[in-house]
Amino acid sequence: MSLDSEWRNFLLNENLDEKTIFTYIQGLQEIISNLKPRTVSEKRRLQLARQHIREVRKYARRMLNENMDLQEKLKLLEENKGEE
């Protein structure tokens, strides 16, 4: 299976083994940690990639928290609508 199809399945929530964005982030971190830079420029690129992964993880957590908050608000609104 290609990365594009895995990502598409993730976005469409069609993943059968319940992968999360954090699973993909961890996989990318492992790949980056196993790379051995041969030049200074490669070393800098890997450092930048690590920094980007940290930022992606931070934003993913923020989005997950916002999503949970919105789901909770939606649930409350649906309960209130059902009571009327």
CSV table of C-alpha atoms in Angstrom, one decimal:
chain,number,residue,atom,x,y,z
A,1,MET,CA,0.0,0.0,0.0
A,2,SER,CA,1.4,3.4,-0.9
A,3,LEU,CA,1.7,6.3,1.5
A,4,ASP,CA,-0.8,8.3,-0.6
A,5,SER,CA,-3.5,5.6,-0.2
A,6,GLU,CA,-2.8,5.2,3.5
A,7,TRP,CA,-3.1,9.0,4.0
A,8,ARG,CA,-6.3,9.1,1.9
A,9,ASN,CA,-7.7,6.3,4.0
A,10,PHE,CA,-6.8,8.1,7.2
A,11,LEU,CA,-8.4,11.3,6.1
A,12,LEU,CA,-11.6,9.4,5.0
A,13,ASN,CA,-11.5,7.4,8.3
A,14,GLU,CA,-11.4,4.1,6.4
A,15,ASN,CA,-8.4,2.7,8.3
A,16,LEU,CA,-9.2,-0.7,9.6
A,17,ASP,CA,-6.4,-0.9,12.1
A,18,GLU,CA,-7.3,2.4,13.8
A,19,LYS,CA,-4.1,4.3,13.0
A,20,THR,CA,-4.1,7.9,14.3
A,21,ILE,CA,-2.1,10.9,13.2
A,22,PHE,CA,0.2,10.2,16.1
A,23,THR,CA,1.0,6.8,14.6
A,24,TYR,CA,2.1,8.4,11.4
A,25,ILE,CA,4.1,11.0,13.3
A,26,GLN,CA,5.9,8.3,15.3
A,27,GLY,CA,6.7,6.5,12.1
A,28,LEU,CA,8.2,9.6,10.6
A,29,GLN,CA,10.2,10.2,13.7
A,30,GLU,CA,11.6,6.7,13.6
A,31,ILE,CA,12.5,7.0,9.9
A,32,ILE,CA,14.3,10.3,10.6
A,33,SER,CA,16.1,9.0,13.6
A,34,ASN,CA,17.5,6.1,11.5
A,35,LEU,CA,18.9,8.3,8.8
A,36,LYS,CA,22.6,9.0,9.0
A,37,PRO,CA,23.6,12.4,7.5
A,38,ARG,CA,26.8,12.4,5.5
A,39,THR,CA,27.1,16.2,5.1
A,40,VAL,CA,26.5,19.2,7.2
A,41,SER,CA,23.6,20.2,4.9
A,42,GLU,CA,22.0,16.8,5.4
A,43,LYS,CA,22.4,17.1,9.1
A,44,ARG,CA,20.7,20.5,9.1
A,45,ARG,CA,17.9,19.1,7.0
A,46,LEU,CA,17.3,16.3,9.5
A,47,GLN,CA,17.3,18.9,12.3
A,48,LEU,CA,14.7,20.9,10.5
A,49,ALA,CA,12.7,17.8,9.8
A,50,ARG,CA,12.8,16.9,13.5
A,51,GLN,CA,11.6,20.4,14.4
A,52,HIS,CA,8.8,20.2,11.9
A,53,ILE,CA,7.7,16.8,13.4
A,54,ARG,CA,7.6,18.4,16.8
A,55,GLU,CA,5.4,21.2,15.5
A,56,VAL,CA,3.1,18.8,13.7
A,57,ARG,CA,2.7,16.8,16.9
A,58,LYS,CA,1.9,20.0,18.8
A,59,TYR,CA,-0.7,21.1,16.3
A,60,ALA,CA,-2.2,17.6,16.1
A,61,ARG,CA,-2.7,17.6,19.8
A,62,ARG,CA,-4.3,21.0,19.7
A,63,MET,CA,-6.7,19.9,16.9
A,64,LEU,CA,-7.6,16.7,18.8
A,65,ASN,CA,-8.4,18.7,21.9
A,66,GLU,CA,-10.5,21.2,19.8
A,67,ASN,CA,-12.3,18.3,18.1
A,68,MET,CA,-13.2,16.7,21.4
A,69,ASP,CA,-14.5,20.1,22.7
A,70,LEU,CA,-16.6,20.6,19.6
A,71,GLN,CA,-18.0,17.0,19.9
A,72,GLU,CA,-18.9,17.7,23.5
A,73,LYS,CA,-20.6,20.9,22.5
A,74,LEU,CA,-22.5,19.2,19.7
A,75,LYS,CA,-23.6,16.5,22.1
A,76,LEU,CA,-25.0,19.1,24.5
A,77,LEU,CA,-26.7,21.0,21.7
A,78,GLU,CA,-28.3,17.8,20.5
A,79,GLU,CA,-29.5,16.9,24.0
A,80,ASN,CA,-30.9,20.4,24.4
A,81,LYS,CA,-32.7,20.2,21.1
A,82,GLY,CA,-34.2,16.8,22.1
A,83,GLU,CA,-35.6,18.2,25.3
A,84,GLU,CA,-37.5,20.9,23.5
